Coordinates of C-alpha atoms in Angstrom, one line a residue:
M10 CA -114.5 140.2 -129.9
A11 CA -117.0 140.1 -127.0
G12 CA -115.7 138.4 -123.9
T13 CA -112.1 138.4 -125.0
K14 CA -109.1 139.5 -122.9
I15 CA -106.0 140.6 -124.7
F16 CA -102.8 140.7 -122.7
I17 CA -99.0 140.3 -123.1
N18 CA -98.4 136.6 -122.5
K19 CA -97.5 136.1 -118.8
F20 CA -94.9 133.6 -119.6
S21 CA -92.7 135.9 -121.7
R22 CA -93.4 134.2 -125.0
P23 CA -92.6 136.4 -128.1
L24 CA -96.3 136.8 -128.9
V25 CA -99.5 138.4 -127.8
S26 CA -102.0 135.7 -126.6
E27 CA -105.8 135.8 -126.4
I28 CA -107.4 134.1 -123.4
F29 CA -111.1 133.6 -123.6
R30 CA -113.4 133.2 -120.6
N31 CA -115.5 130.3 -121.7
Y32 CA -119.3 130.7 -121.1
E33 CA -120.5 127.6 -123.1
T34 CA -120.8 125.5 -119.9
M35 CA -122.7 128.3 -118.0
C36 CA -126.2 126.7 -118.0
D37 CA -128.8 125.6 -115.4
I38 CA -127.3 122.1 -115.0
S39 CA -124.0 121.7 -113.3
N40 CA -120.9 121.7 -115.5
H41 CA -119.8 118.4 -114.0
I42 CA -123.1 116.8 -114.7
K43 CA -122.9 118.1 -118.3
L44 CA -119.5 116.5 -118.7
F45 CA -121.1 113.2 -117.7
S46 CA -124.5 113.8 -119.4
T47 CA -127.0 111.0 -120.0
H48 CA -125.4 110.5 -123.4
N49 CA -122.1 109.7 -121.7
V50 CA -123.2 108.1 -118.5
N51 CA -124.6 104.8 -119.9
E52 CA -124.2 101.2 -118.9
I53 CA -121.0 100.8 -120.8
F54 CA -119.5 103.9 -119.2
L55 CA -120.5 102.8 -115.7
R56 CA -119.2 99.3 -116.3
D57 CA -115.8 100.4 -117.5
T58 CA -115.7 103.0 -114.7
E59 CA -116.4 100.4 -112.1
N60 CA -113.7 98.0 -113.5
N61 CA -111.2 100.9 -113.4
I62 CA -112.1 101.8 -109.8
L63 CA -111.7 98.2 -108.7
L64 CA -108.4 98.0 -110.5
R65 CA -107.2 101.0 -108.6
K66 CA -108.7 99.7 -105.3
H67 CA -110.6 102.9 -104.8
T68 CA -114.0 103.1 -103.1
N69 CA -116.6 102.0 -105.6
N70 CA -119.4 104.6 -105.8
V71 CA -120.8 103.5 -109.1
P72 CA -123.9 101.9 -107.5
V73 CA -124.6 105.2 -105.8
I74 CA -124.4 107.1 -109.1
K75 CA -126.8 104.6 -110.7
T76 CA -129.3 105.1 -108.0
L77 CA -129.0 108.9 -108.2
L78 CA -129.4 108.8 -112.0
Q79 CA -132.6 106.8 -111.7
K80 CA -133.9 109.4 -109.3
L81 CA -132.9 112.2 -111.6
G82 CA -134.8 110.5 -114.4
K83 CA -137.9 110.8 -112.4
C84 CA -137.2 114.3 -111.1
P85 CA -135.0 116.0 -113.8
N86 CA -135.2 119.4 -112.2
D87 CA -134.4 118.3 -108.7
I88 CA -131.4 120.5 -107.7
E89 CA -130.4 118.5 -104.7
I90 CA -130.2 115.3 -106.7
Q91 CA -128.0 117.1 -109.3
R92 CA -125.8 118.3 -106.4
Q93 CA -125.4 114.8 -105.1
I94 CA -124.6 113.4 -108.5
E95 CA -121.9 116.1 -109.0
I96 CA -120.3 115.1 -105.6
E97 CA -120.2 111.5 -106.7
L98 CA -118.9 112.2 -110.2
L99 CA -116.0 114.3 -108.8
K100 CA -114.9 111.2 -106.9
L101 CA -114.5 109.1 -110.0
P102 CA -110.8 108.4 -110.9
N103 CA -109.1 109.1 -114.2
S104 CA -108.6 106.2 -116.7
T105 CA -105.5 104.1 -116.4
H106 CA -102.6 103.8 -118.8
S107 CA -102.8 100.4 -120.6
R108 CA -99.2 99.7 -119.9
V109 CA -99.6 99.5 -116.1
V110 CA -102.8 97.5 -115.8
N111 CA -100.9 94.2 -115.5
Y112 CA -98.2 95.4 -113.0
G113 CA -100.0 93.9 -110.0
E114 CA -99.5 95.8 -106.8
K115 CA -95.8 96.6 -107.3
G116 CA -94.2 99.3 -109.4
H117 CA -92.1 98.5 -112.4
E118 CA -88.5 99.6 -111.9
V119 CA -87.2 101.6 -114.9
Y120 CA -84.0 103.0 -113.3
N121 CA -81.7 102.2 -110.3
N122 CA -78.3 103.6 -109.6
N123 CA -77.9 101.8 -106.3
L124 CA -77.2 98.2 -106.9
A125 CA -75.2 97.8 -103.7
P126 CA -77.2 99.5 -100.9
G127 CA -75.0 100.8 -98.0
T128 CA -75.6 101.4 -94.3
G129 CA -75.2 104.6 -92.2
E130 CA -76.5 106.6 -89.3
Q131 CA -80.1 107.8 -89.1
F132 CA -80.9 111.4 -89.9
S133 CA -82.3 112.1 -86.4
D134 CA -79.1 110.9 -84.7
V135 CA -76.8 113.0 -87.0
C136 CA -79.1 116.0 -86.4
K137 CA -79.0 115.5 -82.7
Y138 CA -75.2 115.6 -82.7
L139 CA -75.1 118.6 -85.0
N140 CA -77.8 120.4 -82.9
V141 CA -79.8 121.5 -86.0
L142 CA -83.2 119.9 -85.5
R143 CA -85.8 120.2 -82.8
M144 CA -89.0 118.0 -82.7
E145 CA -89.4 117.3 -79.0
H146 CA -91.5 119.1 -76.4
L147 CA -93.4 121.2 -79.0
G148 CA -97.0 120.1 -78.2
Q149 CA -97.8 123.1 -76.0
F150 CA -97.2 125.7 -78.8
A151 CA -96.5 124.0 -82.1
G152 CA -98.5 120.7 -82.2
H153 CA -97.8 117.1 -83.1
K154 CA -95.4 116.5 -86.0
S155 CA -94.0 120.0 -85.9
Y156 CA -90.3 120.8 -86.1
Y157 CA -87.7 123.5 -86.1
L158 CA -84.8 123.4 -88.5
M159 CA -81.8 125.3 -87.0
G160 CA -78.5 126.7 -88.1
D161 CA -76.9 124.9 -91.0
L162 CA -80.0 122.6 -91.5
A163 CA -82.2 125.7 -92.0
S164 CA -79.6 127.1 -94.4
L165 CA -79.5 123.8 -96.3
E166 CA -83.3 123.9 -96.7
Q167 CA -83.0 127.3 -98.4
S168 CA -80.0 126.1 -100.5
L169 CA -82.0 123.2 -101.8
V170 CA -84.8 125.6 -102.9
R171 CA -82.4 127.9 -104.6
Y172 CA -80.6 125.0 -106.3
T173 CA -83.8 123.5 -107.6
M174 CA -85.3 126.8 -108.8
S175 CA -82.1 127.7 -110.6
Y176 CA -82.1 124.4 -112.4
L177 CA -85.8 124.8 -113.4
R178 CA -85.2 128.2 -114.8
K179 CA -82.6 126.7 -117.1
E180 CA -85.2 124.2 -118.2
E181 CA -87.4 127.1 -119.2
F182 CA -89.9 126.9 -116.4
K183 CA -91.7 130.1 -115.5
L184 CA -92.0 131.0 -111.8
I185 CA -95.2 131.8 -110.0
S186 CA -95.7 132.6 -106.4
V187 CA -99.0 131.0 -105.3
P188 CA -101.5 131.4 -102.4
D189 CA -101.7 128.9 -99.6
I190 CA -105.4 129.4 -99.0
L191 CA -107.7 128.0 -101.7
P192 CA -111.4 127.5 -102.4
S193 CA -112.5 123.9 -101.8
N194 CA -113.9 123.6 -105.3
I195 CA -110.4 124.1 -106.8
I196 CA -109.0 121.3 -104.6
N197 CA -111.9 119.1 -105.5
G198 CA -111.4 119.9 -109.2
C199 CA -107.8 118.7 -108.9
G200 CA -109.0 115.3 -107.8
M201 CA -108.4 115.6 -104.0
Q202 CA -111.3 115.3 -101.6
T203 CA -112.1 118.0 -99.0
E204 CA -114.9 116.1 -97.4
G205 CA -115.0 112.9 -95.4
N206 CA -112.9 111.4 -92.6
R207 CA -110.0 110.2 -94.7
N208 CA -109.0 113.3 -96.7
Q209 CA -105.7 115.0 -96.2
I210 CA -106.9 118.6 -96.4
Y211 CA -107.0 121.2 -93.6
K212 CA -110.3 123.1 -93.8
I213 CA -110.4 126.7 -92.6
D214 CA -114.1 126.9 -93.1
S215 CA -116.8 125.4 -95.4
E216 CA -115.4 127.1 -98.5
E217 CA -111.6 127.6 -97.9
C218 CA -108.8 125.2 -97.2
L219 CA -105.0 125.2 -96.8
S220 CA -103.2 124.1 -99.9
G221 CA -101.7 120.6 -99.8
T222 CA -99.4 121.3 -102.8
S223 CA -98.9 124.2 -105.1
E224 CA -100.3 122.0 -107.9
M225 CA -103.7 123.0 -106.6
A226 CA -103.0 126.7 -106.9
L227 CA -101.3 126.4 -110.3
A228 CA -104.2 124.4 -111.7
G229 CA -106.5 127.1 -110.2
F230 CA -104.5 129.8 -112.0
F231 CA -105.8 128.4 -115.4
T232 CA -109.4 127.8 -114.3
D233 CA -112.0 129.0 -116.8
Q234 CA -109.3 130.0 -119.3
V235 CA -108.7 129.2 -122.9
I236 CA -105.1 129.3 -124.1
E237 CA -103.8 129.6 -127.6
E238 CA -102.3 126.3 -128.9
Q239 CA -99.0 127.9 -129.9
C240 CA -98.4 128.8 -126.2
L241 CA -98.4 125.1 -125.2
P242 CA -96.8 123.5 -123.3
L243 CA -96.7 126.0 -120.5
K244 CA -94.2 124.8 -117.8
I245 CA -94.6 126.5 -114.4
A246 CA -92.8 126.1 -111.1
A247 CA -93.6 127.3 -107.6
V248 CA -92.2 127.2 -104.1
S249 CA -94.8 126.8 -101.4
R250 CA -95.6 125.5 -98.0
C251 CA -97.7 122.4 -98.1
Y252 CA -100.2 121.4 -95.4
R253 CA -101.2 117.8 -94.9
A254 CA -103.6 116.5 -92.2
E255 CA -102.2 112.9 -92.6
T256 CA -99.7 111.4 -90.2
S257 CA -98.2 108.0 -89.7
G258 CA -97.3 105.9 -86.7
L259 CA -94.9 103.7 -88.7
N260 CA -91.4 103.6 -87.3
E261 CA -89.8 104.0 -90.7
E262 CA -91.8 107.3 -91.2
K263 CA -90.8 108.9 -87.9
G264 CA -89.2 112.3 -87.6
I265 CA -89.6 114.7 -90.5
Y266 CA -90.3 112.0 -93.1
R267 CA -94.1 112.6 -92.9
V268 CA -95.1 115.9 -91.3
H269 CA -98.1 118.3 -91.3
Q270 CA -96.3 121.1 -93.2
F271 CA -93.2 121.4 -95.3
T272 CA -91.6 123.3 -98.1
K273 CA -91.9 121.9 -101.7
V274 CA -90.9 123.0 -105.2
E275 CA -93.5 121.9 -107.6
M276 CA -93.5 121.6 -111.4
F277 CA -96.8 122.0 -113.4
A278 CA -97.6 122.0 -117.1
V279 CA -100.6 122.7 -119.2
C280 CA -100.3 121.1 -122.6
S281 CA -102.2 119.5 -125.4
E282 CA -103.3 115.8 -125.5
K283 CA -100.5 115.1 -128.0
Q284 CA -97.8 116.6 -125.6
S285 CA -98.7 115.2 -122.2
E286 CA -96.8 111.9 -122.4
M287 CA -93.7 113.7 -123.6
V288 CA -94.0 116.3 -120.9
L289 CA -94.3 113.6 -118.2
E290 CA -91.1 112.0 -119.5
S291 CA -89.4 115.4 -119.4
F292 CA -90.5 116.0 -115.8
K293 CA -89.1 112.6 -114.8
D294 CA -85.8 113.3 -116.5
T295 CA -85.6 116.7 -114.8
E296 CA -86.2 115.1 -111.4
M297 CA -83.5 112.5 -112.1
C298 CA -81.0 115.1 -113.2
L299 CA -81.6 117.1 -110.0
Y300 CA -81.0 114.1 -107.8
K301 CA -78.0 112.8 -109.7
Q302 CA -76.3 116.1 -109.2
L303 CA -76.9 115.8 -105.5
N304 CA -75.1 112.4 -105.6
L305 CA -78.2 110.5 -104.3
K306 CA -78.8 106.8 -104.8
F307 CA -82.3 106.3 -106.2
R308 CA -84.6 104.2 -108.3
V309 CA -87.5 105.2 -110.6
L310 CA -90.8 103.2 -110.5
D311 CA -93.6 103.2 -113.0
M312 CA -96.5 102.9 -110.6
P313 CA -99.2 100.3 -110.6
P314 CA -103.0 101.2 -110.7
N315 CA -103.5 100.7 -106.9
E316 CA -100.8 103.5 -106.3
L317 CA -102.4 106.1 -108.6
G318 CA -104.3 109.0 -107.1
A319 CA -107.7 109.9 -108.5
S320 CA -106.3 112.4 -111.1
A321 CA -103.3 110.3 -112.4
F322 CA -103.4 108.4 -115.7
Q323 CA -99.8 107.4 -115.2
K324 CA -97.3 108.2 -112.4
Y325 CA -93.6 107.7 -111.7
D326 CA -92.2 107.6 -108.2
I327 CA -88.6 108.3 -107.3
E328 CA -87.3 106.6 -104.2
A329 CA -84.0 107.4 -102.6
W330 CA -82.0 104.8 -100.7
L331 CA -81.8 106.0 -97.0
P332 CA -78.8 104.2 -95.5
G333 CA -79.7 105.1 -91.9
R334 CA -83.2 103.7 -92.2
Q335 CA -82.2 100.9 -94.4
M336 CA -85.1 101.5 -96.7
W337 CA -86.2 103.1 -100.0
G338 CA -88.1 106.3 -99.3
E339 CA -90.2 108.3 -101.8
I340 CA -88.7 111.7 -102.5
S341 CA -90.5 112.6 -105.6
S342 CA -93.2 111.7 -108.1
C343 CA -94.7 113.0 -111.4
S344 CA -98.1 112.4 -112.9
N345 CA -99.9 112.7 -116.2
C346 CA -103.4 113.7 -115.3
T347 CA -104.6 113.9 -119.0
D348 CA -107.8 116.0 -119.2
Y349 CA -109.1 115.0 -115.7
Q350 CA -108.3 118.3 -114.0
A351 CA -109.0 120.4 -117.1
K352 CA -112.5 119.1 -117.4
R353 CA -113.3 119.8 -113.8
L354 CA -111.7 123.2 -113.8
N355 CA -112.7 124.2 -117.4
I356 CA -109.2 124.7 -118.8
K357 CA -109.2 124.7 -122.6
Y358 CA -106.9 125.5 -125.5
K359 CA -107.8 126.9 -128.9
T360 CA -106.4 125.1 -131.9
K361 CA -105.0 126.9 -135.0
D362 CA -108.3 126.0 -136.6
G363 CA -110.3 127.7 -133.9
I364 CA -111.5 124.5 -132.2
L365 CA -111.7 124.5 -128.4
K366 CA -110.3 121.4 -126.6
Y367 CA -109.6 120.5 -123.0
T368 CA -105.9 120.7 -122.1
H369 CA -104.0 118.0 -120.4
T370 CA -102.1 118.7 -117.1
V371 CA -98.9 117.2 -115.8
N372 CA -97.4 117.7 -112.3
G373 CA -94.2 116.7 -110.6
T374 CA -92.3 117.2 -107.3
A375 CA -88.9 118.8 -108.0
A376 CA -87.9 119.0 -104.3
A377 CA -89.8 117.9 -101.2
I378 CA -87.4 119.4 -98.7
P379 CA -87.7 117.3 -95.6
R380 CA -87.2 114.0 -97.4
L381 CA -84.4 115.5 -99.5
L382 CA -82.7 116.6 -96.2
I383 CA -83.0 113.0 -94.9
A384 CA -81.5 111.5 -98.0
L385 CA -78.7 114.0 -98.3
I386 CA -77.6 113.7 -94.6
E387 CA -77.9 109.9 -94.4
S388 CA -76.0 109.5 -97.7
N389 CA -73.2 112.1 -97.2
K390 CA -72.3 111.8 -93.5
I391 CA -68.6 111.3 -92.7
E392 CA -66.7 111.0 -89.4
N393 CA -67.7 112.6 -86.2
G394 CA -71.1 113.7 -87.4
T395 CA -69.8 116.0 -90.0
V396 CA -71.7 116.0 -93.3
Y397 CA -70.0 116.5 -96.6
L398 CA -72.2 118.4 -99.0
P399 CA -72.5 117.8 -102.8
E400 CA -70.7 120.2 -105.0
E401 CA -73.9 121.7 -106.4
L402 CA -74.8 123.0 -103.0
R403 CA -71.4 124.3 -101.8
N404 CA -71.4 127.6 -103.7
I405 CA -75.0 128.3 -102.6
L406 CA -74.3 127.5 -99.0
N407 CA -70.8 129.0 -99.0
N408 CA -69.7 125.9 -97.2
S409 CA -68.7 122.3 -98.0
L410 CA -69.4 120.8 -94.6
L411 CA -72.2 120.7 -92.0
T412 CA -70.6 120.8 -88.5
R413 CA -71.9 120.9 -85.0
N414 CA -74.1 124.0 -84.4
K415 CA -72.8 126.4 -81.8
V416 CA -75.2 129.3 -82.6
V417 CA -78.4 127.8 -81.2
P418 CA -77.9 126.5 -77.6
S419 CA -79.2 123.2 -76.5
L420 CA -82.5 123.7 -74.7
K421 CA -84.0 121.9 -71.7
L422 CA -87.7 121.7 -70.8
I423 CA -88.8 123.6 -67.7
K424 CA -91.5 121.8 -65.9
H425 CA -94.3 123.9 -64.4
F426 CA -95.8 122.7 -61.2

């Protein structure tokens, strides 16, 4: 068959899959404009879209789209107007799950294993005593919000990655190592903006960016592909460094709670429209099992519309109780993006009847390492700064305690005159 690639399925399924590179959208007009053609972009569509944007408290760009469509009607072959419409259409958010539209601005709690929140020492104070974290005097060579994990804390970071990946393999996730540098069109296709003053993306040049999450690279892996229906759902996991331009001056987000780069284990699934809700629930259950085994106190929130990113149809957040900070801190989330990313990245599946449909995508954070470190150390500290580790990490770390680090000496800044 012309244009067909045959290969042994990359995810070790007991079958040979066909993946078709889809050329049906290769036409003069942009793929994104075709997705929102004149037939689709009518007054009803724009009205419903505007209501959804206002519900989510996103920036309303529908008036801009209306103006551009009027211009395109007068000059249908104007490439610059087409380009501007494409940019604006990419900013539109996904639709919103009907269950959450009446939540107001607070998430609906669906689970809580910490009905009596306790107190404790802050992560930074414990780490200072243990001599395992350095964040001070780094501006001249590492930049703002940089950090060094040392000794047992560095080992604990690696142990958390190994623990998480081992668990995900048992849950039949397939592992992929992903690139950290991505084309901007892939990031935009995932629903994250690379232009403007308020985006979180580090741009290397006009076409390439540092990845903010491996979700971007995993979605890019399937771009312009068609997958056989019997291969779905495909569940993928990746470990990567994440780069975020955002920072915060809030006192409760000080230290390594919100930083420019960090290690994260990400879950990602490509599935059919009938499977995505089930996959989202399974991702949430996986995250809960991971944190229960680490003896963390946490709650699960079904998030309201104003807390949904552009790509999310529905999202769960998991917040751990941080006794030292006396606050709930987000350590994880998972989102059902329905066909939002698939339409922008042209990811389809072929039904048993030979019909091509857009897939749905689901993503979730299995382990955001800095915040897990905060939650673990604030929750498990015992006397004299010693931290008692959960059983699941002891065999990996070959230790049951974190004690004061004697390997890395305390350092003092030398002032140059």
